[in-house]
Short mmCIF file of C-alpha atoms in Angstrom, two decimals:
data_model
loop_
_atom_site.label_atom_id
_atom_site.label_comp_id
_atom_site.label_asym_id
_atom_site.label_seq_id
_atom_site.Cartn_x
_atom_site.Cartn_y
_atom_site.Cartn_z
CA UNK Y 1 0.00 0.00 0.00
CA UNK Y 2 0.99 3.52 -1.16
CA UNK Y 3 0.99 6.19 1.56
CA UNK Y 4 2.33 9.90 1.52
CA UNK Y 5 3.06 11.26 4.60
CA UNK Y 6 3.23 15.42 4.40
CA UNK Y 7 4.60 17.94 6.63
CA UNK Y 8 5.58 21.59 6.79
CA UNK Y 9 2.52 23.43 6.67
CA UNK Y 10 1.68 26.67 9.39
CA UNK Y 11 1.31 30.25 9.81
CA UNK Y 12 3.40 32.56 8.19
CA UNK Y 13 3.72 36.39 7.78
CA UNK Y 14 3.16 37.84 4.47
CA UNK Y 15 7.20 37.85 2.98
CA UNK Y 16 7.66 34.91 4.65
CA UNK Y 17 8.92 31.65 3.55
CA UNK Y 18 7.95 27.93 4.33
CA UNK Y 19 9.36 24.67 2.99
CA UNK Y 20 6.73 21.43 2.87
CA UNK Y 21 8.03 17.93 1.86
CA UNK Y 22 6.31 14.87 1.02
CA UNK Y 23 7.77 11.31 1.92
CA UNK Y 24 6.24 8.57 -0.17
CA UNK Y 25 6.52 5.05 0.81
CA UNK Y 26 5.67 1.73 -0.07
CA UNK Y 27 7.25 -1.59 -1.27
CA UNK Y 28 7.72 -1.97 -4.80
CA UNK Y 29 6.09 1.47 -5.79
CA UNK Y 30 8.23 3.16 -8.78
CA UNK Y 31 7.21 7.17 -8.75
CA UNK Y 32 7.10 8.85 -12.36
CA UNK Y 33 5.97 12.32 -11.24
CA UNK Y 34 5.88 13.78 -8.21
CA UNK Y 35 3.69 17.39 -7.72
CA UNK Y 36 1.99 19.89 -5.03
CA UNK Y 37 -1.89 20.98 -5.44
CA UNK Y 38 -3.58 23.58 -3.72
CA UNK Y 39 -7.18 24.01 -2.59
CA UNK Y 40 -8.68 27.82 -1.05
CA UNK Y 41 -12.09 27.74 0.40
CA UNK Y 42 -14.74 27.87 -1.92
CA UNK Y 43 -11.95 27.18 -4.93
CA UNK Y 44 -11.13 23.93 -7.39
CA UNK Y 45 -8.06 22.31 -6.58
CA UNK Y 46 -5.33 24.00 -8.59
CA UNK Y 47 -2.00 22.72 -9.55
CA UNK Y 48 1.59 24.36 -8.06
CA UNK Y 49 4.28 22.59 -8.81
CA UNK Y 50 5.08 19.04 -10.65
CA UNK Y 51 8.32 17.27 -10.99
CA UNK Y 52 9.04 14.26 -13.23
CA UNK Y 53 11.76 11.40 -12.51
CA UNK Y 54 14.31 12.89 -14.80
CA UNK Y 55 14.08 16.18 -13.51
CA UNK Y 56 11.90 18.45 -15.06
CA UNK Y 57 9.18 20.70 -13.74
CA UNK Y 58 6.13 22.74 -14.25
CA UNK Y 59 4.94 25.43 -12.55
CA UNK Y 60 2.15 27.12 -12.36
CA UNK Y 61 1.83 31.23 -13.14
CA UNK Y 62 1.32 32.26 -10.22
CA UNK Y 63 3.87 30.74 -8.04
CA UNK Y 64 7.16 31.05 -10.76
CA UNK Y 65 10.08 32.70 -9.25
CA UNK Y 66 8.47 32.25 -5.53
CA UNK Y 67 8.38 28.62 -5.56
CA UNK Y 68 10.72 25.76 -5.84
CA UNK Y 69 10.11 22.09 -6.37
CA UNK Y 70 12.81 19.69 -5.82
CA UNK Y 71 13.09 15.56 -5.15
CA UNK Y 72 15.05 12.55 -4.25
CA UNK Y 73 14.37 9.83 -6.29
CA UNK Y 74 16.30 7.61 -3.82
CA UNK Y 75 14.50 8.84 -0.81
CA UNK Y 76 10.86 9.09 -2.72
CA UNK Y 77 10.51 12.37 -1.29
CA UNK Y 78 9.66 15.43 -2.65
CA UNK Y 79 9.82 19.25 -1.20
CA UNK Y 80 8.40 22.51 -2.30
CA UNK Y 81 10.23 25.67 -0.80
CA UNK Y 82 7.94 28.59 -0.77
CA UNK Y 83 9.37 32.21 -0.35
CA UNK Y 84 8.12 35.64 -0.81
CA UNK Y 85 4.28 34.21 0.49
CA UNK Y 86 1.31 36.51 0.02
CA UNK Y 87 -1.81 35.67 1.69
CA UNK Y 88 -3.31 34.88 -2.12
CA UNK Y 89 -1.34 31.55 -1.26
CA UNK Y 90 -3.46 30.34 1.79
CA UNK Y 91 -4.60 27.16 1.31
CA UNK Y 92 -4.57 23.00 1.92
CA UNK Y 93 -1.85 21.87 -0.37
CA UNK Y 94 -1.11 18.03 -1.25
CA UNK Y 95 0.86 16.12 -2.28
CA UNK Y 96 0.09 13.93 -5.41
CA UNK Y 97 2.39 11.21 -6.98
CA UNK Y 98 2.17 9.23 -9.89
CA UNK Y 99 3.69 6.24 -10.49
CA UNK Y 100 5.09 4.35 -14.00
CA UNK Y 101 1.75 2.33 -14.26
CA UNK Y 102 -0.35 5.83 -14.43
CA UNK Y 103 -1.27 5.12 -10.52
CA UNK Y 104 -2.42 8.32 -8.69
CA UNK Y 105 -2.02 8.64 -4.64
CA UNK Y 106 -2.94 11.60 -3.17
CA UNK Y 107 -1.53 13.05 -0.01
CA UNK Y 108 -3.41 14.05 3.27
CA UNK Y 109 -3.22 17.97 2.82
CA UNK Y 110 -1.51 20.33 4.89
CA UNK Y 111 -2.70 23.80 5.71
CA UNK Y 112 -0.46 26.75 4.69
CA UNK Y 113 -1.81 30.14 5.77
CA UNK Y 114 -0.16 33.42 5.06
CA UNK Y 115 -1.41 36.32 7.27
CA UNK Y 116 -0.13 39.26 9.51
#
């Protein structure tokens, strides 16, 4: 059984930074892509941040140059260091991974809340 255990979530000040990681585990599972989703009250589940196996990523507009996704393959872990946070960012983010057979597990959700 898949399971994605997420941490890193909190209060933060508007400027402020916050780093959230994702440990995947689970025998035999083989992760293709690894990525962060966000959900605001009253909003659709938006994507952040993806990362595939060899490296590349995809973020979306509104976090560029603020956010950073980064993995280890070895470790089946993946992180997402947020900087420069404005309150437009508050929301549950999780963690989704994918593995080669097209598999999707979805994280718990943490709650990341930017406010003075």
């Amino acid at each position: 059984q898949v399971q994605l255990v997420e941490s890193g979530g909190g209060l933060v000040q508007p400027g402020g930074s916050l780093r959230l990681s994702c440990a995947v585990s689970g025998r035999g599972v083989s992760v293709y892509a690894m990525g962060w989703y966000r959900q605001a009250p009253g909003k659709q589940r938006e994507l952040v941040a993806v990362i595939a196996s060899g490296g590349n990523t995809n973020y979306a507009d509104s976090v560029k140059g603020r956010f950073t996704i980064s993995r280890d393959n070895a470790k089946n872990t993946v992180w997402l260091q947020m900087n420069s946070l404005i309150p437009e960012d508050t929301a549950v983010y999780y963690c989704k991974v994918v593995d080669f057979g097209a598999n999707a597990y979805w994280g718990q959700g943490t709650q990341v809340t930017v406010s003075s």
